[in-house]
Amino acid sequence: MEIVSTSSSSRFCEVCGKKAHGNHFGVVSCRACAVFFRRTITTKYNKMKCQEGQCDREKFFCKPCRLQECKKAGMNTTKFQYNRDDITGQFQLPSPSPSSFNSFIGRPDFLLFCDTDAPNTKILVDVRYLLEEATRILSHGASTPVCGETQLKKFTQGFKYIQLDMNNLKPQEKADQEEIMGKWEYYFLTVTKWLMYFDGFQKLNRHLQMTLLQSIWHVFEKLHQYVRTMSYRKINPDAKLTHMVVRDFLMDIETISFDFSWLSDYSTRDVMSYLSTQNCCNFDIIEALQELDASDVELTYLFAQLCFEYAGKRYQGEILKVTESFQEILANDLHHYYVEEMNRPRYGLRLAKLMKINNAIQRAIWESRPKIELGKVFNVMKIEFSHPEMFEDSGYS
C-alpha cells in the first residue's frame, strides 16, 4: 500500500475531456467523473434515458448520460486494477523523491506513506502492492492441509485467524498513521488467508475472488474485533468494559491516544465521531457473544454468513448468486453439525441469536451511509484510494 500526492497530470479524462488525475475503474479520468461513477452506478440513473434530450459532451451531461459516458469509456466497478499498467510520461504520479517525503514511519510490509507540503492536496492511498500480495497468497493456497467431512468443517480449520492468542497480545497506547494503515493491511491479508480454507471460494475465478476480498475485509474486521474482545474478557473477568482487542493489540478506548492529522484536517473529536457511525449502539454484541459461548464451528459460520450476505447485497448479480450458493452450502453443513454431531435438532433459537449479531452489524453499516456521504461533501477525509471499491462502507472512503 502506498500513499502519494495526486496533484499533477497533463492527460485528459476519457469521460468528460477535462484534465485527468489518475486511473479509476479501469479508465484514465478526472476525480469528478470517478466519484460520480462510484456514487451513481448502483442508482436509478443506471437505467434512465437522457433527461435533457440534447446532451452534448462539449456542453453538458445530465446524470443518466454522464453515467452512460462513463460506462462507454470502460468504467467498471469490477475492474480492480491490481495489476494495472504503470502510468508513464507526463501523466506519471510524482516519484517519491526525498524532498516530497516528510517521513517514513515504520511502515508495514506493503504500505508506504508519502506526505506532501501542499496544504490542500488530497493524498492517494495506492493499494496495488497489497492486492498483488493477496494475489500471491491466492496462488499458493491454504497454509496448511485442509480436510473435513463438510465444507464448514474445512473452513473451521482457518479459525486460527479468528481466535485470540493471549501469548502474542500486546498493549497499544496510540493509534496513528502507522497503526491504522497497518490494521488495513492486516485484515485484508488475514481475510485472504482465511478464505483459502473454503472450497467454494477456491473454485472461483480470480476476478470473483478479488471482488469478494475487496468487499468483505472490513466487515470481517468488525466481527473479528468483537469476537477477540469477547475472548479476552472471558479469560480476564476483571477486564474493563473499555478494553478492546484489535488485531493482536489490547487497547483502552478511554485512554488511547489518536493521531488523525494525516487522515483529516478536522479535530480528533470530529473524526472519532465520524468513524464511530458504524458502531452498533443499540445491541451489545460482546455480551451476546459471551452469553452464546459459541463453538469454533458456529463462529466460523457466523463470520462466513456475515461476509457473504453483505457482499451479495452490495453487488447483486453474479456475486449475489455466488454468495447465496455459499450460504446454502454452509447452512446445510451447520444443520449437519447441530443434528449429527451435537445432537441438537431444535437449534432454531440458537441460530436466531447468532443471526441477530450479524444483522446488527449490517444494519449499522446501512444506517451509516447517509452520514458517510455527508462526510464526503465536507471532505472529512483528506485521503482517497486507488481502488475506492475496496474501502466502500469502511468509514474511510
Tab-separated table of C-alpha atoms in Angstrom:
chain	number	residue	atom	x	y	z
A	1	MET	CA	0.000	0.000	0.000
A	2	GLU	CA	1.418	3.363	-0.964
A	3	ILE	CA	0.372	6.946	-0.419
A	4	VAL	CA	1.431	9.559	-2.949
A	5	SER	CA	0.460	13.078	-3.915
A	6	THR	CA	-2.106	13.295	-6.702
A	7	SER	CA	-1.776	16.950	-7.630
A	8	SER	CA	-0.404	16.864	-11.176
A	9	SER	CA	-1.345	15.411	-14.555
A	10	SER	CA	-1.370	16.534	-18.167
A	11	ARG	CA	-3.562	13.897	-19.822
A	12	PHE	CA	-7.281	14.208	-20.264
A	13	CYS	CA	-10.298	12.441	-18.801
A	14	GLU	CA	-11.730	9.883	-21.231
A	15	VAL	CA	-15.230	10.700	-19.984
A	16	CYS	CA	-15.512	14.488	-19.928
A	17	GLY	CA	-12.312	15.590	-21.655
A	18	LYS	CA	-11.064	17.682	-18.736
A	19	LYS	CA	-7.679	17.300	-17.081
A	20	ALA	CA	-7.246	13.776	-15.695
A	21	HIS	CA	-5.541	12.807	-12.458
A	22	GLY	CA	-5.362	9.011	-12.449
A	23	ASN	CA	-6.716	5.637	-13.491
A	24	HIS	CA	-10.114	4.924	-11.940
A	25	PHE	CA	-12.257	1.836	-12.506
A	26	GLY	CA	-10.040	0.948	-15.470
A	27	VAL	CA	-10.246	4.338	-17.199
A	28	VAL	CA	-7.992	7.406	-17.247
A	29	SER	CA	-10.263	10.026	-15.736
A	30	CYS	CA	-10.600	13.073	-13.519
A	31	ARG	CA	-11.579	12.837	-9.860
A	32	ALA	CA	-15.041	14.262	-10.526
A	33	CYS	CA	-16.003	11.584	-13.056
A	34	ALA	CA	-14.536	8.818	-10.876
A	35	VAL	CA	-16.530	9.970	-7.849
A	36	PHE	CA	-19.660	10.448	-9.961
A	37	PHE	CA	-19.393	6.906	-11.354
A	38	ARG	CA	-18.818	5.389	-7.918
A	39	ARG	CA	-21.842	7.142	-6.434
A	40	THR	CA	-24.330	6.613	-9.279
A	41	ILE	CA	-23.533	3.218	-10.825
A	42	THR	CA	-25.985	1.457	-8.487
A	43	THR	CA	-28.688	4.153	-8.585
A	44	LYS	CA	-31.772	4.716	-10.738
A	45	TYR	CA	-29.680	6.704	-13.249
A	46	ASN	CA	-28.123	3.452	-14.452
A	47	LYS	CA	-31.297	2.604	-16.387
A	48	MET	CA	-32.695	6.058	-17.166
A	49	LYS	CA	-32.612	7.811	-20.522
A	50	CYS	CA	-31.408	11.354	-21.224
A	51	GLN	CA	-33.237	13.873	-19.052
A	52	GLU	CA	-32.417	16.881	-21.225
A	53	GLY	CA	-32.862	15.457	-24.702
A	54	GLN	CA	-29.862	17.350	-26.042
A	55	CYS	CA	-26.828	16.332	-24.040
A	56	ASP	CA	-23.557	17.048	-25.766
A	57	ARG	CA	-20.077	16.274	-24.449
A	58	GLU	CA	-18.882	19.713	-25.409
A	59	LYS	CA	-21.683	21.361	-23.400
A	60	PHE	CA	-23.048	19.325	-20.509
A	61	PHE	CA	-24.294	15.923	-19.358
A	62	CYS	CA	-27.419	15.028	-17.467
A	63	LYS	CA	-26.768	12.312	-14.874
A	64	PRO	CA	-28.003	9.333	-16.979
A	65	CYS	CA	-25.947	10.457	-19.985
A	66	ARG	CA	-22.856	11.108	-17.916
A	67	LEU	CA	-23.141	7.649	-16.362
A	68	GLN	CA	-23.554	6.073	-19.798
A	69	GLU	CA	-20.491	8.002	-20.975
A	70	CYS	CA	-18.526	6.576	-18.029
A	71	LYS	CA	-19.550	3.039	-18.955
A	72	LYS	CA	-18.910	3.692	-22.635
A	73	ALA	CA	-15.360	4.781	-21.770
A	74	GLY	CA	-14.904	1.442	-19.989
A	75	MET	CA	-15.507	2.219	-16.308
A	76	ASN	CA	-16.498	-0.854	-14.369
A	77	THR	CA	-16.645	-1.388	-10.595
A	78	THR	CA	-15.252	-4.894	-11.001
A	79	LYS	CA	-12.030	-3.650	-12.621
A	80	PHE	CA	-9.735	-3.911	-9.625
A	81	GLN	CA	-6.603	-2.814	-11.497
A	82	TYR	CA	-4.472	-4.791	-9.070
A	83	ASN	CA	-2.100	-5.480	-11.952
A	84	ARG	CA	-2.785	-2.285	-13.868
A	85	ASP	CA	-0.029	-0.793	-16.061
A	86	ASP	CA	2.245	1.815	-14.620
A	87	ILE	CA	1.351	5.368	-15.620
A	88	THR	CA	4.175	6.812	-17.665
A	89	GLY	CA	5.190	10.065	-19.305
A	90	GLN	CA	3.856	13.414	-18.130
A	91	PHE	CA	0.848	11.665	-16.599
A	92	GLN	CA	3.030	9.752	-14.155
A	93	LEU	CA	2.370	10.336	-10.474
A	94	PRO	CA	5.182	12.280	-8.783
A	95	SER	CA	8.048	9.973	-7.867
A	96	PRO	CA	8.774	9.586	-4.152
A	97	SER	CA	11.880	11.755	-4.051
A	98	PRO	CA	13.357	12.672	-0.654
A	99	SER	CA	12.113	16.243	-0.960
A	100	SER	CA	8.488	15.089	-1.212
A	101	PHE	CA	8.625	12.939	1.908
A	102	ASN	CA	8.145	14.265	5.399
A	103	SER	CA	8.622	10.854	6.996
A	104	PHE	CA	8.949	7.122	6.635
A	105	ILE	CA	7.244	5.891	9.784
A	106	GLY	CA	7.926	2.196	10.447
A	107	ARG	CA	5.801	1.208	7.513
A	108	PRO	CA	4.156	-2.238	7.221
A	109	ASP	CA	5.472	-4.543	4.510
A	110	PHE	CA	3.108	-3.391	1.769
A	111	LEU	CA	2.480	0.197	2.822
A	112	LEU	CA	4.435	3.368	2.144
A	113	PHE	CA	3.414	6.772	3.462
A	114	CYS	CA	4.235	9.805	1.349
A	115	ASP	CA	3.163	13.193	2.669
A	116	THR	CA	3.188	16.483	0.752
A	117	ASP	CA	3.781	20.077	1.720
A	118	ALA	CA	0.768	21.305	-0.238
A	119	PRO	CA	-1.909	22.036	2.417
A	120	ASN	CA	-4.967	21.386	0.221
A	121	THR	CA	-3.679	18.411	-1.751
A	122	LYS	CA	-5.524	15.132	-1.472
A	123	ILE	CA	-3.313	12.160	-0.671
A	124	LEU	CA	-3.765	8.964	-2.652
A	125	VAL	CA	-3.604	5.595	-0.934
A	126	ASP	CA	-2.270	3.201	-3.544
A	127	VAL	CA	-3.138	-0.403	-2.622
A	128	ARG	CA	-1.707	-2.126	-5.694
A	129	TYR	CA	1.135	-3.774	-3.776
A	130	LEU	CA	-1.302	-5.059	-1.181
A	131	LEU	CA	-3.536	-6.525	-3.889
A	132	GLU	CA	-0.540	-8.135	-5.539
A	133	GLU	CA	0.385	-9.787	-2.232
A	134	ALA	CA	-3.185	-11.074	-1.912
A	135	THR	CA	-2.892	-12.479	-5.434
A	136	ARG	CA	0.278	-14.282	-4.413
A	137	ILE	CA	-1.498	-15.832	-1.420
A	138	LEU	CA	-4.390	-16.932	-3.626
A	139	SER	CA	-1.940	-18.643	-5.976
A	140	HIS	CA	-0.296	-20.599	-3.152
A	141	GLY	CA	-3.476	-21.780	-1.430
A	142	ALA	CA	-4.045	-22.584	2.250
A	143	SER	CA	-1.004	-22.549	4.531
A	144	THR	CA	-1.830	-25.992	5.942
A	145	PRO	CA	-3.539	-29.131	4.535
A	146	VAL	CA	-7.337	-28.863	4.526
A	147	CYS	CA	-9.511	-31.850	5.407
A	148	GLY	CA	-13.010	-32.399	6.790
A	149	GLU	CA	-16.262	-34.124	6.009
A	150	THR	CA	-18.076	-30.875	5.161
A	151	GLN	CA	-17.047	-27.535	3.726
A	152	LEU	CA	-17.904	-25.849	7.028
A	153	LYS	CA	-15.614	-28.235	8.897
A	154	LYS	CA	-12.802	-27.497	6.430
A	155	PHE	CA	-13.469	-23.786	6.772
A	156	THR	CA	-13.213	-24.083	10.552
A	157	GLN	CA	-9.558	-25.085	10.152
A	158	GLY	CA	-8.982	-21.453	9.277
A	159	PHE	CA	-10.278	-20.448	12.722
A	160	LYS	CA	-6.690	-19.806	13.771
A	161	TYR	CA	-7.053	-16.452	12.015
A	162	ILE	CA	-10.008	-15.609	14.281
A	163	GLN	CA	-9.146	-16.971	17.712
A	164	LEU	CA	-7.242	-14.905	20.264
A	165	ASP	CA	-3.625	-15.748	21.016
A	166	MET	CA	-3.027	-14.380	24.511
A	167	ASN	CA	0.703	-15.080	24.250
A	168	ASN	CA	1.042	-12.565	21.422
A	169	LEU	CA	-1.359	-9.920	22.749
A	170	LYS	CA	0.391	-6.554	23.013
A	171	PRO	CA	-0.751	-3.302	24.679
A	172	GLN	CA	-1.487	-0.353	22.406
A	173	GLU	CA	-1.347	3.206	23.686
A	174	LYS	CA	-1.605	5.169	20.437
A	175	ALA	CA	-3.368	4.927	17.086
A	176	ASP	CA	-1.634	6.885	14.349
A	177	GLN	CA	-0.945	6.558	10.640
A	178	GLU	CA	1.281	3.527	11.085
A	179	GLU	CA	-1.208	1.692	13.285
A	180	ILE	CA	-4.309	2.403	11.197
A	181	MET	CA	-2.751	1.553	7.850
A	182	GLY	CA	-1.141	-1.496	9.411
A	183	LYS	CA	-4.621	-2.546	10.515
A	184	TRP	CA	-5.972	-2.245	6.963
A	185	GLU	CA	-3.144	-4.382	5.682
A	186	TYR	CA	-3.502	-6.968	8.446
A	187	TYR	CA	-7.221	-7.539	7.934
A	188	PHE	CA	-7.091	-7.643	4.148
A	189	LEU	CA	-4.360	-10.304	4.140
A	190	THR	CA	-5.922	-12.191	7.058
A	191	VAL	CA	-9.235	-12.499	5.212
A	192	THR	CA	-7.356	-13.686	2.122
A	193	LYS	CA	-5.649	-16.467	4.105
A	194	TRP	CA	-8.886	-17.352	5.922
A	195	LEU	CA	-10.910	-17.760	2.722
A	196	MET	CA	-8.388	-20.248	1.350
A	197	TYR	CA	-9.906	-22.826	3.727
A	198	PHE	CA	-13.283	-22.663	1.984
A	199	ASP	CA	-13.679	-24.941	-1.037
A	200	GLY	CA	-16.331	-22.766	-2.660
A	201	PHE	CA	-14.068	-19.728	-2.670
A	202	GLN	CA	-11.073	-21.633	-4.041
A	203	LYS	CA	-13.140	-22.750	-7.061
A	204	LEU	CA	-13.978	-19.189	-8.109
A	205	ASN	CA	-12.035	-17.455	-10.844
A	206	ARG	CA	-9.534	-14.825	-9.746
A	207	HIS	CA	-11.781	-11.959	-10.776
A	208	LEU	CA	-14.590	-13.046	-8.431
A	209	GLN	CA	-12.141	-13.880	-5.659
A	210	MET	CA	-10.698	-10.369	-5.728
A	211	THR	CA	-14.187	-8.819	-5.833
A	212	LEU	CA	-15.174	-10.681	-2.682
A	213	LEU	CA	-11.909	-9.904	-0.911
A	214	GLN	CA	-12.142	-6.189	-1.562
A	215	SER	CA	-15.735	-6.046	-0.347
A	216	ILE	CA	-15.670	-8.110	2.852
A	217	TRP	CA	-12.337	-7.493	4.612
A	218	HIS	CA	-13.593	-4.531	6.662
A	219	VAL	CA	-16.856	-6.346	7.539
A	220	PHE	CA	-14.797	-9.297	8.769
A	221	GLU	CA	-12.762	-6.793	10.801
A	222	LYS	CA	-15.787	-5.572	12.749
A	223	LEU	CA	-16.854	-9.036	13.903
A	224	HIS	CA	-13.239	-10.071	14.444
A	225	GLN	CA	-12.751	-7.286	16.991
A	226	TYR	CA	-15.924	-8.245	18.841
A	227	VAL	CA	-15.000	-11.943	18.967
A	228	ARG	CA	-11.436	-11.360	20.134
A	229	THR	CA	-12.578	-8.842	22.741
A	230	MET	CA	-15.159	-11.351	23.973
A	231	SER	CA	-12.429	-13.999	24.245
A	232	TYR	CA	-10.209	-11.614	26.193
A	233	ARG	CA	-12.973	-10.748	28.656
A	234	LYS	CA	-13.791	-14.428	29.086
A	235	ILE	CA	-10.201	-15.138	30.103
A	236	ASN	CA	-9.967	-11.934	32.184
A	237	PRO	CA	-13.215	-11.495	34.177
A	238	ASP	CA	-11.895	-8.254	35.675
A	239	ALA	CA	-11.252	-6.647	32.297
A	240	LYS	CA	-12.617	-3.127	31.893
A	241	LEU	CA	-15.601	-2.565	29.629
A	242	THR	CA	-13.469	-0.054	27.717
A	243	HIS	CA	-10.915	-2.715	26.784
A	244	MET	CA	-10.963	-3.730	23.110
A	245	VAL	CA	-8.789	-6.138	21.139
A	246	VAL	CA	-7.906	-5.006	17.614
A	247	ARG	CA	-5.632	-7.318	15.645
A	248	ASP	CA	-3.255	-8.561	18.345
A	249	PHE	CA	-3.345	-5.337	20.325
A	250	LEU	CA	-5.166	-4.586	23.572
A	251	MET	CA	-6.348	-1.002	23.899
A	252	ASP	CA	-8.358	1.009	26.364
A	253	ILE	CA	-10.635	3.215	24.282
A	254	GLU	CA	-10.799	5.768	27.111
A	255	THR	CA	-7.053	6.351	27.356
A	256	ILE	CA	-5.626	5.534	23.921
A	257	SER	CA	-4.108	8.477	22.048
A	258	PHE	CA	-5.308	9.092	18.490
A	259	ASP	CA	-3.462	10.982	15.762
A	260	PHE	CA	-5.686	11.619	12.738
A	261	SER	CA	-3.710	14.576	11.358
A	262	TRP	CA	-2.585	12.514	8.336
A	263	LEU	CA	-6.169	11.393	7.737
A	264	SER	CA	-8.203	14.558	8.172
A	265	ASP	CA	-7.947	18.286	8.829
A	266	TYR	CA	-10.841	18.057	11.288
A	267	SER	CA	-10.345	17.723	15.033
A	268	THR	CA	-9.704	14.351	16.648
A	269	ARG	CA	-13.101	14.536	18.314
A	270	ASP	CA	-14.873	15.156	15.000
A	271	VAL	CA	-13.026	12.341	13.253
A	272	MET	CA	-13.771	9.949	16.128
A	273	SER	CA	-17.448	10.831	15.876
A	274	TYR	CA	-17.376	10.303	12.107
A	275	LEU	CA	-15.628	6.927	12.316
A	276	SER	CA	-17.997	5.716	15.040
A	277	THR	CA	-21.067	5.978	12.789
A	278	GLN	CA	-20.951	2.229	12.141
A	279	ASN	CA	-20.879	1.233	15.813
A	280	CYS	CA	-23.716	-0.999	16.924
A	281	CYS	CA	-25.005	1.292	19.673
A	282	ASN	CA	-28.313	-0.491	20.284
A	283	PHE	CA	-27.039	-4.025	20.614
A	284	ASP	CA	-24.358	-5.277	22.971
A	285	ILE	CA	-22.620	-7.712	20.648
A	286	ILE	CA	-19.809	-8.637	23.006
A	287	GLU	CA	-22.257	-9.513	25.771
A	288	ALA	CA	-24.359	-11.534	23.326
A	289	LEU	CA	-21.285	-13.457	22.198
A	290	GLN	CA	-20.341	-14.173	25.800
A	291	GLU	CA	-23.837	-15.446	26.521
A	292	LEU	CA	-23.855	-17.738	23.486
A	293	ASP	CA	-20.398	-19.184	24.175
A	294	ALA	CA	-20.311	-20.310	20.534
A	295	SER	CA	-18.080	-23.122	19.289
A	296	ASP	CA	-15.377	-22.638	16.654
A	297	VAL	CA	-17.722	-24.133	14.048
A	298	GLU	CA	-20.530	-21.732	14.960
A	299	LEU	CA	-18.223	-18.716	14.935
A	300	THR	CA	-16.787	-19.734	11.552
A	301	TYR	CA	-20.326	-19.914	10.196
A	302	LEU	CA	-21.083	-16.528	11.776
A	303	PHE	CA	-18.128	-14.874	10.017
A	304	ALA	CA	-18.880	-16.521	6.669
A	305	GLN	CA	-22.583	-15.708	6.754
A	306	LEU	CA	-21.941	-12.055	7.628
A	307	CYS	CA	-19.313	-11.584	4.922
A	308	PHE	CA	-21.146	-13.403	2.128
A	309	GLU	CA	-24.526	-11.840	2.833
A	310	TYR	CA	-23.013	-8.363	2.879
A	311	ALA	CA	-21.170	-8.925	-0.409
A	312	GLY	CA	-24.303	-10.294	-2.090
A	313	LYS	CA	-26.428	-7.339	-1.036
A	314	ARG	CA	-23.766	-4.872	-2.099
A	315	TYR	CA	-23.025	-6.220	-5.576
A	316	GLN	CA	-26.138	-8.172	-6.590
A	317	GLY	CA	-25.921	-10.003	-9.968
A	318	GLU	CA	-23.342	-12.755	-10.270
A	319	ILE	CA	-21.835	-12.053	-6.849
A	320	LEU	CA	-25.261	-12.459	-5.224
A	321	LYS	CA	-25.741	-15.855	-6.907
A	322	VAL	CA	-22.300	-16.984	-5.767
A	323	THR	CA	-22.711	-15.827	-2.175
A	324	GLU	CA	-26.215	-17.284	-1.887
A	325	SER	CA	-24.874	-20.658	-3.001
A	326	PHE	CA	-22.087	-20.355	-0.408
A	327	GLN	CA	-24.595	-19.572	2.334
A	328	GLU	CA	-26.784	-22.517	1.337
A	329	ILE	CA	-23.832	-24.923	1.462
A	330	LEU	CA	-22.697	-23.661	4.848
A	331	ALA	CA	-26.249	-23.628	6.271
A	332	ASN	CA	-26.674	-27.287	5.293
A	333	ASP	CA	-23.325	-28.095	6.874
A	334	LEU	CA	-24.316	-26.244	10.051
A	335	HIS	CA	-27.547	-28.252	10.158
A	336	HIS	CA	-25.499	-31.441	9.918
A	337	TYR	CA	-23.241	-30.191	12.711
A	338	TYR	CA	-26.145	-29.437	15.049
A	339	VAL	CA	-28.155	-32.585	14.331
A	340	GLU	CA	-25.493	-35.250	13.776
A	341	GLU	CA	-22.618	-34.057	15.948
A	342	MET	CA	-24.228	-32.003	18.700
A	343	ASN	CA	-27.492	-33.989	18.828
A	344	ARG	CA	-29.403	-30.733	18.870
A	345	PRO	CA	-32.224	-30.971	16.298
A	346	ARG	CA	-34.009	-27.949	17.778
A	347	TYR	CA	-31.385	-25.304	17.199
A	348	GLY	CA	-33.595	-22.567	15.747
A	349	LEU	CA	-33.429	-20.252	18.756
A	350	ARG	CA	-29.648	-20.514	18.984
A	351	LEU	CA	-29.263	-19.817	15.288
A	352	ALA	CA	-31.575	-16.808	15.598
A	353	LYS	CA	-29.314	-15.370	18.316
A	354	LEU	CA	-26.295	-15.827	16.062
A	355	MET	CA	-28.040	-14.077	13.187
A	356	LYS	CA	-29.120	-11.218	15.458
A	357	ILE	CA	-25.449	-10.368	15.909
A	358	ASN	CA	-24.794	-10.280	12.179
A	359	ASN	CA	-27.971	-8.327	11.467
A	360	ALA	CA	-26.922	-5.666	13.978
A	361	ILE	CA	-23.533	-5.222	12.266
A	362	GLN	CA	-25.068	-4.987	8.800
A	363	ARG	CA	-27.782	-2.619	9.968
A	364	ALA	CA	-25.156	-0.307	11.438
A	365	ILE	CA	-23.359	-0.252	8.061
A	366	TRP	CA	-26.514	0.548	6.067
A	367	GLU	CA	-27.634	3.246	8.515
A	368	SER	CA	-24.214	4.926	8.460
A	369	ARG	CA	-24.269	5.542	4.706
A	370	PRO	CA	-26.079	8.929	4.744
A	371	LYS	CA	-23.573	10.314	7.262
A	372	ILE	CA	-20.658	8.885	5.259
A	373	GLU	CA	-21.973	10.596	2.121
A	374	LEU	CA	-22.321	13.854	4.039
A	375	GLY	CA	-18.737	13.447	5.211
A	376	LYS	CA	-17.632	13.255	1.590
A	377	VAL	CA	-19.384	16.532	0.830
A	378	PHE	CA	-17.477	18.245	3.655
A	379	ASN	CA	-14.188	16.446	2.885
A	380	VAL	CA	-13.855	14.951	6.351
A	381	MET	CA	-11.197	12.606	4.984
A	382	LYS	CA	-8.292	14.147	3.084
A	383	ILE	CA	-7.287	10.814	1.543
A	384	GLU	CA	-8.587	8.955	-1.461
A	385	PHE	CA	-7.874	5.474	-2.738
A	386	SER	CA	-6.509	3.952	-5.932
A	387	HIS	CA	-9.229	1.294	-5.551
A	388	PRO	CA	-12.154	3.072	-3.850
A	389	GLU	CA	-14.384	-0.014	-4.087
A	390	MET	CA	-12.093	-1.683	-1.539
A	391	PHE	CA	-12.920	0.965	1.089
A	392	GLU	CA	-16.628	1.377	0.358
A	393	ASP	CA	-18.578	1.174	3.655
A	394	SER	CA	-15.295	1.043	5.622
A	395	GLY	CA	-15.802	4.524	7.067
A	396	TYR	CA	-12.572	5.818	5.494
A	397	SER	CA	-13.840	6.448	1.954
